[in-house]
Amino acid sequence: MESKTQMSLPLLCRAAREGYYGNDWQMSHGRIADALFIYLDGTPEPASLAMLESRFGGRQWVCLTKAWEDCVNARYPDARTYTRYQMKPSKQFHLQELTLPAGCQVVRMDEDIFECKPFAHGKNFASFERFEAEGAGAAAWMDGKIVASASSFISMNGEVEMDIFTEEAYRGMGIASACIDRMLRDCMDKGLTVHWDAQNEHSRHLAGKFGFTEENA
């Protein structure tokens, strides 16, 4: 039996199930979705284990059930598993008043920035027009280049997945927070629901600053 309802699944996993992004396979006792990460749901069985070993070795696995967690820990102790903190989707946020480093400017993602695809942001949208209508994003300029950006990784039926990246030399300066704040303002204006699937404690803490709470809290 699957542990999550369709609506409580991570957006990327749901997008795979609905044929919007990635791929999805349903088996007798569970499902495997390939959507940036490999999402493992339900109960492990010979068919799903065979697929995992033959097709997805070396990929990053996300266990959605305890049955999969126990199986992976016992059978694949060296596997690249991902602990992710799924936040509750939201349309309302705690927006910030942030002070940027000298010489840093944060702007909404316009067509020129979109065409640059900074840190691969925007790559899942066919055109800037689609991005403008269905997504949102912001970028930070410093030292003559884009050093950070926040963007919707995908957009599906008015829901977007948060994606953030900052060049290593510019981390810890509040630049990512400023990009997130700018993006979330656009999301609120457009009525978009934002999903934030935090992959580490830092991302989890950052999500909390903007008013996100954990799905299972």
Short mmCIF file of C-alpha atoms in Angstrom, two decimals:
data_model
loop_
_atom_site.label_atom_id
_atom_site.label_comp_id
_atom_site.label_asym_id
_atom_site.label_seq_id
_atom_site.Cartn_x
_atom_site.Cartn_y
_atom_site.Cartn_z
CA MET A 1 0.00 0.00 0.00
CA GLU A 2 1.27 3.47 -0.82
CA SER A 3 1.88 5.77 2.12
CA LYS A 4 0.95 9.10 0.58
CA THR A 5 -2.09 10.44 -1.20
CA GLN A 6 -1.51 11.78 -4.69
CA MET A 7 -1.77 15.41 -3.55
CA SER A 8 0.73 14.97 -0.68
CA LEU A 9 3.43 13.56 -2.94
CA PRO A 10 6.41 15.73 -3.89
CA LEU A 11 5.47 17.79 -6.95
CA LEU A 12 8.21 16.20 -9.08
CA CYS A 13 6.95 12.71 -8.28
CA ARG A 14 3.37 13.74 -9.01
CA ALA A 15 4.46 15.33 -12.29
CA ALA A 16 5.99 12.00 -13.34
CA ARG A 17 2.79 10.16 -12.45
CA GLU A 18 0.72 12.58 -14.49
CA GLY A 19 3.02 12.34 -17.51
CA TYR A 20 4.13 15.96 -17.24
CA TYR A 21 7.80 15.48 -16.38
CA GLY A 22 10.02 12.41 -16.12
CA ASN A 23 8.74 8.82 -16.15
CA ASP A 24 6.71 6.60 -13.87
CA TRP A 25 6.27 2.84 -13.51
CA GLN A 26 3.48 1.20 -11.50
CA MET A 27 3.96 -2.34 -10.20
CA SER A 28 1.93 -4.76 -8.11
CA HIS A 29 2.85 -3.23 -4.74
CA GLY A 30 4.29 0.18 -5.48
CA ARG A 31 5.72 2.66 -7.97
CA ILE A 32 9.02 4.07 -9.14
CA ALA A 33 9.22 7.58 -10.55
CA ASP A 34 12.23 9.03 -12.37
CA ALA A 35 11.88 12.78 -11.97
CA LEU A 36 15.30 14.33 -11.27
CA PHE A 37 15.48 11.91 -8.32
CA ILE A 38 14.32 8.30 -8.19
CA TYR A 39 11.22 8.22 -5.99
CA LEU A 40 10.46 4.84 -4.40
CA ASP A 41 6.91 4.34 -3.15
CA GLY A 42 4.91 1.41 -1.82
CA THR A 43 6.59 -1.90 -1.03
CA PRO A 44 9.74 -3.33 -2.66
CA GLU A 45 9.19 -6.38 -4.86
CA PRO A 46 11.32 -8.38 -7.33
CA ALA A 47 10.31 -6.26 -10.33
CA SER A 48 11.01 -2.94 -8.64
CA LEU A 49 14.30 -4.18 -7.19
CA ALA A 50 15.41 -5.44 -10.59
CA MET A 51 14.59 -2.07 -12.18
CA LEU A 52 16.36 -0.19 -9.41
CA GLU A 53 19.52 -2.24 -9.82
CA SER A 54 19.61 -2.34 -13.62
CA ARG A 55 18.47 1.18 -14.52
CA PHE A 56 18.98 3.49 -11.57
CA GLY A 57 22.19 2.43 -9.89
CA GLY A 58 24.25 5.47 -8.98
CA ARG A 59 21.23 7.78 -9.05
CA GLN A 60 19.89 9.58 -5.98
CA TRP A 61 17.04 7.61 -4.41
CA VAL A 62 14.25 9.10 -2.31
CA CYS A 63 12.36 6.57 -0.18
CA LEU A 64 8.73 7.59 0.32
CA THR A 65 7.85 4.67 2.61
CA LYS A 66 9.47 2.99 5.59
CA ALA A 67 9.38 -0.31 3.69
CA TRP A 68 11.71 1.15 1.09
CA GLU A 69 13.91 2.80 3.72
CA ASP A 70 14.37 -0.53 5.51
CA CYS A 71 15.04 -2.36 2.26
CA VAL A 72 17.61 0.14 1.01
CA ASN A 73 19.42 0.27 4.36
CA ALA A 74 19.66 -3.51 4.49
CA ARG A 75 20.27 -4.34 0.85
CA TYR A 76 22.10 -1.29 -0.50
CA PRO A 77 24.05 0.22 2.41
CA ASP A 78 26.25 2.24 0.05
CA ALA A 79 23.41 3.60 -2.09
CA ARG A 80 23.08 7.34 -2.72
CA THR A 81 19.91 7.91 -0.74
CA TYR A 82 18.52 11.37 -0.15
CA THR A 83 16.91 12.61 3.03
CA ARG A 84 14.51 15.33 1.96
CA TYR A 85 12.25 17.54 4.05
CA GLN A 86 9.01 18.05 2.18
CA MET A 87 7.47 21.39 3.10
CA LYS A 88 3.77 22.15 2.91
CA PRO A 89 2.94 23.92 -0.37
CA SER A 90 1.97 27.54 0.13
CA LYS A 91 0.70 30.67 -1.60
CA GLN A 92 1.49 33.02 1.29
CA PHE A 93 5.00 33.73 2.57
CA HIS A 94 6.93 35.63 5.22
CA LEU A 95 8.64 38.12 2.94
CA GLN A 96 11.93 39.62 4.08
CA GLU A 97 13.56 43.03 4.26
CA LEU A 98 17.10 42.10 3.32
CA THR A 99 20.38 43.99 3.10
CA LEU A 100 22.53 42.96 0.15
CA PRO A 101 26.32 43.12 -0.08
CA ALA A 102 27.72 46.22 -1.75
CA GLY A 103 27.54 45.93 -5.52
CA CYS A 104 24.90 43.18 -5.53
CA GLN A 105 21.60 43.66 -7.36
CA VAL A 106 18.67 41.26 -7.39
CA VAL A 107 16.21 41.43 -10.29
CA ARG A 108 13.30 39.37 -11.53
CA MET A 109 14.17 36.89 -14.26
CA ASP A 110 13.53 38.73 -17.52
CA GLU A 111 13.85 37.35 -21.03
CA ASP A 112 17.59 38.05 -21.30
CA ILE A 113 18.32 36.22 -18.04
CA PHE A 114 15.96 33.40 -19.00
CA GLU A 115 17.81 32.87 -22.28
CA CYS A 116 21.09 32.57 -20.34
CA LYS A 117 19.61 29.70 -18.26
CA PRO A 118 21.73 30.52 -15.18
CA PHE A 119 22.50 27.33 -13.23
CA ALA A 120 20.11 25.57 -15.68
CA HIS A 121 17.18 27.59 -14.30
CA GLY A 122 14.39 27.90 -16.84
CA LYS A 123 15.51 24.89 -18.87
CA ASN A 124 12.23 23.02 -18.37
CA PHE A 125 10.18 25.77 -20.00
CA ALA A 126 9.81 25.79 -23.78
CA SER A 127 9.92 29.59 -24.03
CA PHE A 128 10.15 32.75 -21.98
CA GLU A 129 6.46 33.34 -22.68
CA ARG A 130 5.60 30.02 -21.01
CA PHE A 131 7.93 30.83 -18.12
CA GLU A 132 6.40 34.27 -17.66
CA ALA A 133 2.88 32.85 -17.70
CA GLU A 134 3.43 29.76 -15.56
CA GLY A 135 6.59 30.28 -13.50
CA ALA A 136 8.70 32.85 -11.68
CA GLY A 137 12.33 33.53 -10.90
CA ALA A 138 14.97 36.03 -9.83
CA ALA A 139 18.72 36.42 -10.25
CA ALA A 140 21.50 38.23 -8.41
CA TRP A 141 24.19 40.19 -10.27
CA MET A 142 27.55 40.86 -8.63
CA ASP A 143 31.04 41.42 -9.98
CA GLY A 144 29.64 41.59 -13.50
CA LYS A 145 27.98 38.17 -13.50
CA ILE A 146 25.00 36.23 -12.19
CA VAL A 147 26.08 34.66 -8.91
CA ALA A 148 22.77 33.24 -7.65
CA SER A 149 19.24 32.60 -8.80
CA ALA A 150 15.95 31.17 -7.61
CA SER A 151 13.49 29.78 -10.11
CA SER A 152 10.58 27.44 -10.68
CA PHE A 153 12.14 24.13 -11.72
CA ILE A 154 8.82 23.05 -13.21
CA SER A 155 5.30 24.47 -13.22
CA MET A 156 2.19 22.32 -13.34
CA ASN A 157 -1.40 23.51 -13.04
CA GLY A 158 -0.47 26.62 -11.07
CA GLU A 159 2.05 24.83 -8.84
CA VAL A 160 5.81 25.41 -9.02
CA GLU A 161 8.85 23.66 -7.56
CA MET A 162 11.43 25.93 -5.90
CA ASP A 163 15.01 25.61 -7.15
CA ILE A 164 17.89 27.68 -5.73
CA PHE A 165 21.58 27.93 -6.47
CA THR A 166 24.42 30.24 -5.39
CA GLU A 167 28.02 30.12 -6.53
CA GLU A 168 30.16 28.85 -3.68
CA ALA A 169 32.22 32.04 -3.31
CA TYR A 170 29.03 34.07 -2.75
CA ARG A 171 27.29 31.89 -0.19
CA GLY A 172 26.52 33.07 3.32
CA MET A 173 25.86 36.67 2.23
CA GLY A 174 22.06 36.54 2.11
CA ILE A 175 22.04 36.66 -1.69
CA ALA A 176 20.02 33.47 -2.11
CA SER A 177 17.44 34.75 0.38
CA ALA A 178 17.07 37.93 -1.65
CA CYS A 179 16.51 35.93 -4.84
CA ILE A 180 13.93 33.75 -3.08
CA ASP A 181 12.14 36.79 -1.69
CA ARG A 182 11.94 38.38 -5.15
CA MET A 183 10.68 35.17 -6.71
CA LEU A 184 8.05 34.60 -4.02
CA ARG A 185 6.69 38.11 -4.51
CA ASP A 186 6.05 37.27 -8.16
CA CYS A 187 4.51 33.93 -7.18
CA MET A 188 2.08 35.72 -4.88
CA ASP A 189 1.17 38.20 -7.63
CA LYS A 190 0.53 35.32 -10.05
CA GLY A 191 -1.33 33.17 -7.51
CA LEU A 192 1.17 30.32 -7.82
CA THR A 193 1.45 27.58 -5.20
CA VAL A 194 5.10 27.00 -4.28
CA HIS A 195 6.54 23.61 -3.36
CA TRP A 196 9.82 23.52 -1.45
CA ASP A 197 11.42 20.08 -1.15
CA ALA A 198 14.43 20.79 1.08
CA GLN A 199 17.41 18.51 0.53
CA ASN A 200 19.41 19.45 3.64
CA GLU A 201 19.18 21.23 6.97
CA HIS A 202 20.27 24.57 5.52
CA SER A 203 17.51 24.49 2.90
CA ARG A 204 15.04 23.39 5.58
CA HIS A 205 16.01 26.35 7.78
CA LEU A 206 15.81 28.75 4.84
CA ALA A 207 12.32 27.51 3.97
CA GLY A 208 11.25 28.13 7.55
CA LYS A 209 12.39 31.76 7.35
CA PHE A 210 9.86 32.30 4.56
CA GLY A 211 7.02 30.67 6.47
CA PHE A 212 7.13 27.13 5.11
CA THR A 213 6.44 24.30 7.55
CA GLU A 214 7.19 20.61 7.18
CA GLU A 215 4.53 18.37 5.64
CA ASN A 216 4.62 15.95 8.57
CA ALA A 217 4.98 18.55 11.32
#
